């Protein structure tokens, strides 16, 4: 059975909101978005704290493991978006984001190792403990 949604020109099935909120993907999405928020907030804080007249090694949270925690956050965000929508359009966008950010992260890591003294050798580019 369909009901009119607030006088708009489209209709939604009765119980649609409940079914959406009861979907386990929805809660997974919320957790991933919260993780993305924490990652990007920490990235902004570390950037402000470490911005001076010379380059320095950022420390704290995911900076202990990654050269680009903000890119990692983007991957989480778009993977979560794909998981909640599960369609070809968002899958293609996720693939594009991966194809764009992974090489940029590697390039940033290489630049950091070359230009920042005592840059940690075990720090990864974009995925903790892997790459």
JSON list of N, CA and C in Angstrom, two decimals, residues 16-87:
[
{"chain": "A", "resi": 16, "resn": "UNK", "atom": "N", "xyz": [8.16, 2.24, 4.86]},
{"chain": "A", "resi": 16, "resn": "UNK", "atom": "CA", "xyz": [9.46, 2.37, 4.18]},
{"chain": "A", "resi": 16, "resn": "UNK", "atom": "C", "xyz": [10.55, 2.83, 5.15]},
{"chain": "A", "resi": 17, "resn": "UNK", "atom": "N", "xyz": [10.28, 3.85, 5.96]},
{"chain": "A", "resi": 17, "resn": "UNK", "atom": "CA", "xyz": [11.28, 4.37, 6.88]},
{"chain": "A", "resi": 17, "resn": "UNK", "atom": "C", "xyz": [11.69, 3.31, 7.89]},
{"chain": "A", "resi": 18, "resn": "UNK", "atom": "N", "xyz": [10.72, 2.59, 8.43]},
{"chain": "A", "resi": 18, "resn": "UNK", "atom": "CA", "xyz": [11.04, 1.54, 9.39]},
{"chain": "A", "resi": 18, "resn": "UNK", "atom": "C", "xyz": [11.92, 0.47, 8.74]},
{"chain": "A", "resi": 19, "resn": "UNK", "atom": "N", "xyz": [11.55, 0.05, 7.53]},
{"chain": "A", "resi": 19, "resn": "UNK", "atom": "CA", "xyz": [12.35, -0.97, 6.84]},
{"chain": "A", "resi": 19, "resn": "UNK", "atom": "C", "xyz": [13.76, -0.46, 6.56]},
{"chain": "A", "resi": 20, "resn": "UNK", "atom": "N", "xyz": [13.90, 0.80, 6.22]},
{"chain": "A", "resi": 20, "resn": "UNK", "atom": "CA", "xyz": [15.21, 1.38, 5.98]},
{"chain": "A", "resi": 20, "resn": "UNK", "atom": "C", "xyz": [16.04, 1.38, 7.25]},
{"chain": "A", "resi": 21, "resn": "UNK", "atom": "N", "xyz": [15.46, 1.84, 8.35]},
{"chain": "A", "resi": 21, "resn": "UNK", "atom": "CA", "xyz": [16.19, 1.91, 9.61]},
{"chain": "A", "resi": 21, "resn": "UNK", "atom": "C", "xyz": [16.48, 0.52, 10.17]},
{"chain": "A", "resi": 22, "resn": "UNK", "atom": "N", "xyz": [15.66, -0.46, 9.86]},
{"chain": "A", "resi": 22, "resn": "UNK", "atom": "CA", "xyz": [15.88, -1.82, 10.34]},
{"chain": "A", "resi": 22, "resn": "UNK", "atom": "C", "xyz": [16.93, -2.57, 9.51]},
{"chain": "A", "resi": 23, "resn": "UNK", "atom": "N", "xyz": [17.32, -2.00, 8.39]},
{"chain": "A", "resi": 23, "resn": "UNK", "atom": "CA", "xyz": [18.32, -2.62, 7.52]},
{"chain": "A", "resi": 23, "resn": "UNK", "atom": "C", "xyz": [19.69, -2.56, 8.19]},
{"chain": "A", "resi": 24, "resn": "UNK", "atom": "N", "xyz": [20.39, -3.70, 8.35]},
{"chain": "A", "resi": 24, "resn": "UNK", "atom": "CA", "xyz": [21.71, -3.68, 8.99]},
{"chain": "A", "resi": 24, "resn": "UNK", "atom": "C", "xyz": [22.71, -2.81, 8.23]},
{"chain": "A", "resi": 25, "resn": "UNK", "atom": "N", "xyz": [22.53, -2.66, 6.93]},
{"chain": "A", "resi": 25, "resn": "UNK", "atom": "CA", "xyz": [23.44, -1.80, 6.17]},
{"chain": "A", "resi": 25, "resn": "UNK", "atom": "C", "xyz": [23.38, -0.36, 6.65]},
{"chain": "A", "resi": 26, "resn": "UNK", "atom": "N", "xyz": [22.22, 0.08, 7.08]},
{"chain": "A", "resi": 26, "resn": "UNK", "atom": "CA", "xyz": [22.06, 1.45, 7.55]},
{"chain": "A", "resi": 26, "resn": "UNK", "atom": "C", "xyz": [22.95, 1.71, 8.75]},
{"chain": "A", "resi": 27, "resn": "UNK", "atom": "N", "xyz": [22.97, 0.80, 9.71]},
{"chain": "A", "resi": 27, "resn": "UNK", "atom": "CA", "xyz": [23.79, 1.00, 10.91]},
{"chain": "A", "resi": 27, "resn": "UNK", "atom": "C", "xyz": [25.27, 0.86, 10.59]},
{"chain": "A", "resi": 28, "resn": "UNK", "atom": "N", "xyz": [25.60, -0.02, 9.67]},
{"chain": "A", "resi": 28, "resn": "UNK", "atom": "CA", "xyz": [26.99, -0.11, 9.22]},
{"chain": "A", "resi": 28, "resn": "UNK", "atom": "C", "xyz": [27.43, 1.20, 8.58]},
{"chain": "A", "resi": 29, "resn": "UNK", "atom": "N", "xyz": [26.53, 1.78, 7.81]},
{"chain": "A", "resi": 29, "resn": "UNK", "atom": "CA", "xyz": [26.80, 3.07, 7.17]},
{"chain": "A", "resi": 29, "resn": "UNK", "atom": "C", "xyz": [27.03, 4.15, 8.22]},
{"chain": "A", "resi": 30, "resn": "UNK", "atom": "N", "xyz": [26.21, 4.19, 9.24]},
{"chain": "A", "resi": 30, "resn": "UNK", "atom": "CA", "xyz": [26.38, 5.19, 10.29]},
{"chain": "A", "resi": 30, "resn": "UNK", "atom": "C", "xyz": [27.72, 5.04, 10.99]},
{"chain": "A", "resi": 31, "resn": "UNK", "atom": "N", "xyz": [28.12, 3.82, 11.26]},
{"chain": "A", "resi": 31, "resn": "UNK", "atom": "CA", "xyz": [29.40, 3.57, 11.91]},
{"chain": "A", "resi": 31, "resn": "UNK", "atom": "C", "xyz": [30.55, 4.03, 11.01]},
{"chain": "A", "resi": 32, "resn": "UNK", "atom": "N", "xyz": [30.45, 3.71, 9.73]},
{"chain": "A", "resi": 32, "resn": "UNK", "atom": "CA", "xyz": [31.51, 4.12, 8.81]},
{"chain": "A", "resi": 32, "resn": "UNK", "atom": "C", "xyz": [31.57, 5.63, 8.66]},
{"chain": "A", "resi": 33, "resn": "UNK", "atom": "N", "xyz": [30.43, 6.29, 8.61]},
{"chain": "A", "resi": 33, "resn": "UNK", "atom": "CA", "xyz": [30.43, 7.76, 8.52]},
{"chain": "A", "resi": 33, "resn": "UNK", "atom": "C", "xyz": [31.02, 8.37, 9.79]},
{"chain": "A", "resi": 34, "resn": "UNK", "atom": "N", "xyz": [30.73, 7.79, 10.94]},
{"chain": "A", "resi": 34, "resn": "UNK", "atom": "CA", "xyz": [31.32, 8.28, 12.20]},
{"chain": "A", "resi": 34, "resn": "UNK", "atom": "C", "xyz": [32.83, 8.12, 12.17]},
{"chain": "A", "resi": 35, "resn": "UNK", "atom": "N", "xyz": [33.30, 6.99, 11.67]},
{"chain": "A", "resi": 35, "resn": "UNK", "atom": "CA", "xyz": [34.74, 6.77, 11.55]},
{"chain": "A", "resi": 35, "resn": "UNK", "atom": "C", "xyz": [35.36, 7.80, 10.61]},
{"chain": "A", "resi": 36, "resn": "UNK", "atom": "N", "xyz": [34.70, 8.06, 9.50]},
{"chain": "A", "resi": 36, "resn": "UNK", "atom": "CA", "xyz": [35.20, 9.06, 8.55]},
{"chain": "A", "resi": 36, "resn": "UNK", "atom": "C", "xyz": [35.29, 10.43, 9.23]},
{"chain": "A", "resi": 37, "resn": "UNK", "atom": "N", "xyz": [34.27, 10.79, 9.99]},
{"chain": "A", "resi": 37, "resn": "UNK", "atom": "CA", "xyz": [34.26, 12.07, 10.68]},
{"chain": "A", "resi": 37, "resn": "UNK", "atom": "C", "xyz": [35.44, 12.17, 11.65]},
{"chain": "A", "resi": 38, "resn": "UNK", "atom": "N", "xyz": [35.65, 11.13, 12.44]},
{"chain": "A", "resi": 38, "resn": "UNK", "atom": "CA", "xyz": [36.76, 11.14, 13.40]},
{"chain": "A", "resi": 38, "resn": "UNK", "atom": "C", "xyz": [38.11, 11.24, 12.70]},
{"chain": "A", "resi": 39, "resn": "UNK", "atom": "N", "xyz": [38.26, 10.53, 11.60]},
{"chain": "A", "resi": 39, "resn": "UNK", "atom": "CA", "xyz": [39.51, 10.57, 10.85]},
{"chain": "A", "resi": 39, "resn": "UNK", "atom": "C", "xyz": [39.78, 11.96, 10.31]},
{"chain": "A", "resi": 40, "resn": "UNK", "atom": "N", "xyz": [38.78, 12.55, 9.68]},
{"chain": "A", "resi": 40, "resn": "UNK", "atom": "CA", "xyz": [39.00, 13.88, 9.08]},
{"chain": "A", "resi": 40, "resn": "UNK", "atom": "C", "xyz": [39.16, 14.95, 10.13]},
{"chain": "A", "resi": 41, "resn": "UNK", "atom": "N", "xyz": [38.46, 14.84, 11.26]},
{"chain": "A", "resi": 41, "resn": "UNK", "atom": "CA", "xyz": [38.63, 15.82, 12.32]},
{"chain": "A", "resi": 41, "resn": "UNK", "atom": "C", "xyz": [40.04, 15.76, 12.89]},
{"chain": "A", "resi": 42, "resn": "UNK", "atom": "N", "xyz": [40.55, 14.54, 13.09]},
{"chain": "A", "resi": 42, "resn": "UNK", "atom": "CA", "xyz": [41.90, 14.40, 13.60]},
{"chain": "A", "resi": 42, "resn": "UNK", "atom": "C", "xyz": [42.92, 14.90, 12.59]},
{"chain": "A", "resi": 43, "resn": "UNK", "atom": "N", "xyz": [42.67, 14.65, 11.31]},
{"chain": "A", "resi": 43, "resn": "UNK", "atom": "CA", "xyz": [43.58, 15.12, 10.26]},
{"chain": "A", "resi": 43, "resn": "UNK", "atom": "C", "xyz": [43.67, 16.64, 10.29]},
{"chain": "A", "resi": 44, "resn": "UNK", "atom": "N", "xyz": [42.53, 17.31, 10.39]},
{"chain": "A", "resi": 44, "resn": "UNK", "atom": "CA", "xyz": [42.53, 18.77, 10.43]},
{"chain": "A", "resi": 44, "resn": "UNK", "atom": "C", "xyz": [43.27, 19.28, 11.66]},
{"chain": "A", "resi": 45, "resn": "UNK", "atom": "N", "xyz": [43.06, 18.66, 12.80]},
{"chain": "A", "resi": 45, "resn": "UNK", "atom": "CA", "xyz": [43.73, 19.08, 14.03]},
{"chain": "A", "resi": 45, "resn": "UNK", "atom": "C", "xyz": [45.24, 18.90, 13.91]},
{"chain": "A", "resi": 46, "resn": "UNK", "atom": "N", "xyz": [45.68, 17.77, 13.41]},
{"chain": "A", "resi": 46, "resn": "UNK", "atom": "CA", "xyz": [47.12, 17.52, 13.27]},
{"chain": "A", "resi": 46, "resn": "UNK", "atom": "C", "xyz": [47.74, 18.48, 12.26]},
{"chain": "A", "resi": 47, "resn": "UNK", "atom": "N", "xyz": [47.02, 18.77, 11.19]},
{"chain": "A", "resi": 47, "resn": "UNK", "atom": "CA", "xyz": [47.55, 19.69, 10.18]},
{"chain": "A", "resi": 47, "resn": "UNK", "atom": "C", "xyz": [47.76, 21.08, 10.78]},
{"chain": "A", "resi": 48, "resn": "UNK", "atom": "N", "xyz": [46.80, 21.54, 11.55]},
{"chain": "A", "resi": 48, "resn": "UNK", "atom": "CA", "xyz": [46.91, 22.85, 12.18]},
{"chain": "A", "resi": 48, "resn": "UNK", "atom": "C", "xyz": [48.03, 22.85, 13.21]},
{"chain": "A", "resi": 49, "resn": "UNK", "atom": "N", "xyz": [48.14, 21.79, 14.00]},
{"chain": "A", "resi": 49, "resn": "UNK", "atom": "CA", "xyz": [49.16, 21.72, 15.04]},
{"chain": "A", "resi": 49, "resn": "UNK", "atom": "C", "xyz": [50.57, 21.63, 14.48]},
{"chain": "A", "resi": 50, "resn": "UNK", "atom": "N", "xyz": [50.72, 21.03, 13.31]},
{"chain": "A", "resi": 50, "resn": "UNK", "atom": "CA", "xyz": [52.05, 20.82, 12.76]},
{"chain": "A", "resi": 50, "resn": "UNK", "atom": "C", "xyz": [52.43, 21.81, 11.67]},
{"chain": "A", "resi": 51, "resn": "UNK", "atom": "N", "xyz": [51.54, 22.73, 11.34]},
{"chain": "A", "resi": 51, "resn": "UNK", "atom": "CA", "xyz": [51.89, 23.67, 10.28]},
{"chain": "A", "resi": 51, "resn": "UNK", "atom": "C", "xyz": [52.76, 24.77, 10.87]},
{"chain": "A", "resi": 52, "resn": "UNK", "atom": "N", "xyz": [53.95, 24.84, 10.38]},
{"chain": "A", "resi": 52, "resn": "UNK", "atom": "CA", "xyz": [54.91, 25.84, 10.83]},
{"chain": "A", "resi": 52, "resn": "UNK", "atom": "C", "xyz": [55.73, 26.28, 9.63]},
{"chain": "A", "resi": 53, "resn": "UNK", "atom": "N", "xyz": [56.91, 26.78, 9.89]},
{"chain": "A", "resi": 53, "resn": "UNK", "atom": "CA", "xyz": [57.74, 27.27, 8.79]},
{"chain": "A", "resi": 53, "resn": "UNK", "atom": "C", "xyz": [58.48, 26.13, 8.10]},
{"chain": "A", "resi": 54, "resn": "UNK", "atom": "N", "xyz": [58.54, 24.94, 8.71]},
{"chain": "A", "resi": 54, "resn": "UNK", "atom": "CA", "xyz": [59.20, 23.80, 8.07]},
{"chain": "A", "resi": 54, "resn": "UNK", "atom": "C", "xyz": [58.30, 22.58, 8.17]},
{"chain": "A", "resi": 55, "resn": "UNK", "atom": "N", "xyz": [58.63, 21.57, 7.38]},
{"chain": "A", "resi": 55, "resn": "UNK", "atom": "CA", "xyz": [57.84, 20.34, 7.40]},
{"chain": "A", "resi": 55, "resn": "UNK", "atom": "C", "xyz": [58.20, 19.53, 8.64]},
{"chain": "A", "resi": 56, "resn": "UNK", "atom": "N", "xyz": [57.19, 18.87, 9.20]},
{"chain": "A", "resi": 56, "resn": "UNK", "atom": "CA", "xyz": [57.41, 18.01, 10.36]},
{"chain": "A", "resi": 56, "resn": "UNK", "atom": "C", "xyz": [56.59, 16.74, 10.19]},
{"chain": "A", "resi": 57, "resn": "UNK", "atom": "N", "xyz": [56.93, 15.75, 10.97]},
{"chain": "A", "resi": 57, "resn": "UNK", "atom": "CA", "xyz": [56.23, 14.48, 10.92]},
{"chain": "A", "resi": 57, "resn": "UNK", "atom": "C", "xyz": [54.96, 14.58, 11.76]},
{"chain": "A", "resi": 58, "resn": "UNK", "atom": "N", "xyz": [53.78, 14.46, 11.14]},
{"chain": "A", "resi": 58, "resn": "UNK", "atom": "CA", "xyz": [52.55, 14.50, 11.94]},
{"chain": "A", "resi": 58, "resn": "UNK", "atom": "C", "xyz": [52.44, 13.25, 12.81]},
{"chain": "A", "resi": 59, "resn": "UNK", "atom": "N", "xyz": [51.93, 13.42, 14.00]},
{"chain": "A", "resi": 59, "resn": "UNK", "atom": "CA", "xyz": [51.80, 12.32, 14.96]},
{"chain": "A", "resi": 59, "resn": "UNK", "atom": "C", "xyz": [50.37, 12.25, 15.48]},
{"chain": "A", "resi": 60, "resn": "UNK", "atom": "N", "xyz": [50.02, 11.08, 16.00]},
{"chain": "A", "resi": 60, "resn": "UNK", "atom": "CA", "xyz": [48.73, 10.89, 16.63]},
{"chain": "A", "resi": 60, "resn": "UNK", "atom": "C", "xyz": [47.73, 10.17, 15.76]},
{"chain": "A", "resi": 61, "resn": "UNK", "atom": "N", "xyz": [46.85, 9.42, 16.41]},
{"chain": "A", "resi": 61, "resn": "UNK", "atom": "CA", "xyz": [45.76, 8.68, 15.79]},
{"chain": "A", "resi": 61, "resn": "UNK", "atom": "C", "xyz": [46.24, 7.92, 14.57]},
{"chain": "A", "resi": 62, "resn": "UNK", "atom": "N", "xyz": [45.64, 8.08, 13.41]},
{"chain": "A", "resi": 62, "resn": "UNK", "atom": "CA", "xyz": [46.04, 7.31, 12.23]},
{"chain": "A", "resi": 62, "resn": "UNK", "atom": "C", "xyz": [47.34, 7.78, 11.60]},
{"chain": "A", "resi": 63, "resn": "UNK", "atom": "N", "xyz": [47.83, 8.95, 12.00]},
{"chain": "A", "resi": 63, "resn": "UNK", "atom": "CA", "xyz": [49.12, 9.40, 11.48]},
{"chain": "A", "resi": 63, "resn": "UNK", "atom": "C", "xyz": [50.25, 8.48, 11.93]},
{"chain": "A", "resi": 64, "resn": "UNK", "atom": "N", "xyz": [50.04, 7.70, 12.96]},
{"chain": "A", "resi": 64, "resn": "UNK", "atom": "CA", "xyz": [51.07, 6.74, 13.38]},
{"chain": "A", "resi": 64, "resn": "UNK", "atom": "C", "xyz": [51.19, 5.59, 12.38]},
{"chain": "A", "resi": 65, "resn": "UNK", "atom": "N", "xyz": [50.18, 5.39, 11.56]},
{"chain": "A", "resi": 65, "resn": "UNK", "atom": "CA", "xyz": [50.15, 4.26, 10.62]},
{"chain": "A", "resi": 65, "resn": "UNK", "atom": "C", "xyz": [50.12, 4.68, 9.16]},
{"chain": "A", "resi": 66, "resn": "UNK", "atom": "N", "xyz": [49.61, 5.88, 8.88]},
{"chain": "A", "resi": 66, "resn": "UNK", "atom": "CA", "xyz": [49.36, 6.30, 7.50]},
{"chain": "A", "resi": 66, "resn": "UNK", "atom": "C", "xyz": [49.93, 7.67, 7.20]},
{"chain": "A", "resi": 67, "resn": "UNK", "atom": "N", "xyz": [50.35, 7.83, 5.97]},
{"chain": "A", "resi": 67, "resn": "UNK", "atom": "CA", "xyz": [50.77, 9.15, 5.50]},
{"chain": "A", "resi": 67, "resn": "UNK", "atom": "C", "xyz": [49.56, 10.00, 5.13]},
{"chain": "A", "resi": 68, "resn": "UNK", "atom": "N", "xyz": [48.47, 9.36, 4.75]},
{"chain": "A", "resi": 68, "resn": "UNK", "atom": "CA", "xyz": [47.28, 10.05, 4.26]},
{"chain": "A", "resi": 68, "resn": "UNK", "atom": "C", "xyz": [46.01, 9.54, 4.93]},
{"chain": "A", "resi": 69, "resn": "UNK", "atom": "N", "xyz": [45.81, 9.80, 6.21]},
{"chain": "A", "resi": 69, "resn": "UNK", "atom": "CA", "xyz": [44.59, 9.31, 6.85]},
{"chain": "A", "resi": 69, "resn": "UNK", "atom": "C", "xyz": [43.32, 9.93, 6.28]},
{"chain": "A", "resi": 70, "resn": "UNK", "atom": "N", "xyz": [43.42, 11.12, 5.72]},
{"chain": "A", "resi": 70, "resn": "UNK", "atom": "CA", "xyz": [42.25, 11.72, 5.10]},
{"chain": "A", "resi": 70, "resn": "UNK", "atom": "C", "xyz": [41.80, 10.94, 3.87]},
{"chain": "A", "resi": 71, "resn": "UNK", "atom": "N", "xyz": [42.75, 10.42, 3.10]},
{"chain": "A", "resi": 71, "resn": "UNK", "atom": "CA", "xyz": [42.39, 9.60, 1.94]},
{"chain": "A", "resi": 71, "resn": "UNK", "atom": "C", "xyz": [41.76, 8.28, 2.40]},
{"chain": "A", "resi": 72, "resn": "UNK", "atom": "N", "xyz": [42.29, 7.72, 3.47]},
{"chain": "A", "resi": 72, "resn": "UNK", "atom": "CA", "xyz": [41.71, 6.51, 4.03]},
{"chain": "A", "resi": 72, "resn": "UNK", "atom": "C", "xyz": [40.26, 6.78, 4.45]},
{"chain": "A", "resi": 73, "resn": "UNK", "atom": "N", "xyz": [40.02, 7.93, 5.04]},
{"chain": "A", "resi": 73, "resn": "UNK", "atom": "CA", "xyz": [38.66, 8.31, 5.42]},
{"chain": "A", "resi": 73, "resn": "UNK", "atom": "C", "xyz": [37.75, 8.42, 4.21]},
{"chain": "A", "resi": 74, "resn": "UNK", "atom": "N", "xyz": [38.27, 8.95, 3.12]},
{"chain": "A", "resi": 74, "resn": "UNK", "atom": "CA", "xyz": [37.48, 9.04, 1.88]},
{"chain": "A", "resi": 74, "resn": "UNK", "atom": "C", "xyz": [37.12, 7.64, 1.37]},
{"chain": "A", "resi": 75, "resn": "UNK", "atom": "N", "xyz": [38.08, 6.72, 1.42]},
{"chain": "A", "resi": 75, "resn": "UNK", "atom": "CA", "xyz": [37.78, 5.36, 0.99]},
{"chain": "A", "resi": 75, "resn": "UNK", "atom": "C", "xyz": [36.67, 4.74, 1.84]},
{"chain": "A", "resi": 76, "resn": "UNK", "atom": "N", "xyz": [36.75, 4.95, 3.15]},
{"chain": "A", "resi": 76, "resn": "UNK", "atom": "CA", "xyz": [35.72, 4.43, 4.04]},
{"chain": "A", "resi": 76, "resn": "UNK", "atom": "C", "xyz": [34.37, 5.06, 3.70]},
{"chain": "A", "resi": 77, "resn": "UNK", "atom": "N", "xyz": [34.37, 6.36, 3.49]},
{"chain": "A", "resi": 77, "resn": "UNK", "atom": "CA", "xyz": [33.12, 7.06, 3.19]},
{"chain": "A", "resi": 77, "resn": "UNK", "atom": "C", "xyz": [32.44, 6.51, 1.94]},
{"chain": "A", "resi": 78, "resn": "UNK", "atom": "N", "xyz": [33.20, 6.38, 0.86]},
{"chain": "A", "resi": 78, "resn": "UNK", "atom": "CA", "xyz": [32.59, 5.95, -0.40]},
{"chain": "A", "resi": 78, "resn": "UNK", "atom": "C", "xyz": [32.29, 4.45, -0.41]},
{"chain": "A", "resi": 79, "resn": "UNK", "atom": "N", "xyz": [33.07, 3.66, 0.33]},
{"chain": "A", "resi": 79, "resn": "UNK", "atom": "CA", "xyz": [32.74, 2.24, 0.47]},
{"chain": "A", "resi": 79, "resn": "UNK", "atom": "C", "xyz": [31.42, 2.11, 1.24]},
{"chain": "A", "resi": 80, "resn": "UNK", "atom": "N", "xyz": [31.25, 2.92, 2.26]},
{"chain": "A", "resi": 80, "resn": "UNK", "atom": "CA", "xyz": [30.00, 2.90, 3.02]},
{"chain": "A", "resi": 80, "resn": "UNK", "atom": "C", "xyz": [28.82, 3.32, 2.14]},
{"chain": "A", "resi": 81, "resn": "UNK", "atom": "N", "xyz": [29.04, 4.33, 1.33]},
{"chain": "A", "resi": 81, "resn": "UNK", "atom": "CA", "xyz": [27.98, 4.79, 0.43]},
{"chain": "A", "resi": 81, "resn": "UNK", "atom": "C", "xyz": [27.58, 3.67, -0.54]},
{"chain": "A", "resi": 82, "resn": "UNK", "atom": "N", "xyz": [28.58, 2.95, -1.06]},
{"chain": "A", "resi": 82, "resn": "UNK", "atom": "CA", "xyz": [28.26, 1.83, -1.94]},
{"chain": "A", "resi": 82, "resn": "UNK", "atom": "C", "xyz": [27.50, 0.74, -1.18]},
{"chain": "A", "resi": 83, "resn": "UNK", "atom": "N", "xyz": [27.93, 0.41, 0.03]},
{"chain": "A", "resi": 83, "resn": "UNK", "atom": "CA", "xyz": [27.28, -0.66, 0.78]},
{"chain": "A", "resi": 83, "resn": "UNK", "atom": "C", "xyz": [25.82, -0.36, 1.08]},
{"chain": "A", "resi": 84, "resn": "UNK", "atom": "N", "xyz": [25.51, 0.90, 1.31]},
{"chain": "A", "resi": 84, "resn": "UNK", "atom": "CA", "xyz": [24.13, 1.24, 1.62]},
{"chain": "A", "resi": 84, "resn": "UNK", "atom": "C", "xyz": [23.27, 1.29, 0.36]},
{"chain": "A", "resi": 85, "resn": "UNK", "atom": "N", "xyz": [23.84, 1.70, -0.77]},
{"chain": "A", "resi": 85, "resn": "UNK", "atom": "CA", "xyz": [23.03, 1.81, -1.99]},
{"chain": "A", "resi": 85, "resn": "UNK", "atom": "C", "xyz": [23.09, 0.55, -2.84]},
{"chain": "A", "resi": 86, "resn": "UNK", "atom": "N", "xyz": [24.23, -0.09, -2.90]},
{"chain": "A", "resi": 86, "resn": "UNK", "atom": "CA", "xyz": [24.44, -1.32, -3.64]},
{"chain": "A", "resi": 86, "resn": "UNK", "atom": "C", "xyz": [23.90, -1.26, -5.07]},
{"chain": "A", "resi": 87, "resn": "UNK", "atom": "N", "xyz": [24.45, -0.29, -5.83]},
{"chain": "A", "resi": 87, "resn": "UNK", "atom": "CA", "xyz": [24.10, -0.23, -7.25]},
{"chain": "A", "resi": 87, "resn": "UNK", "atom": "C", "xyz": [25.35, 0.06, -8.07]}
]
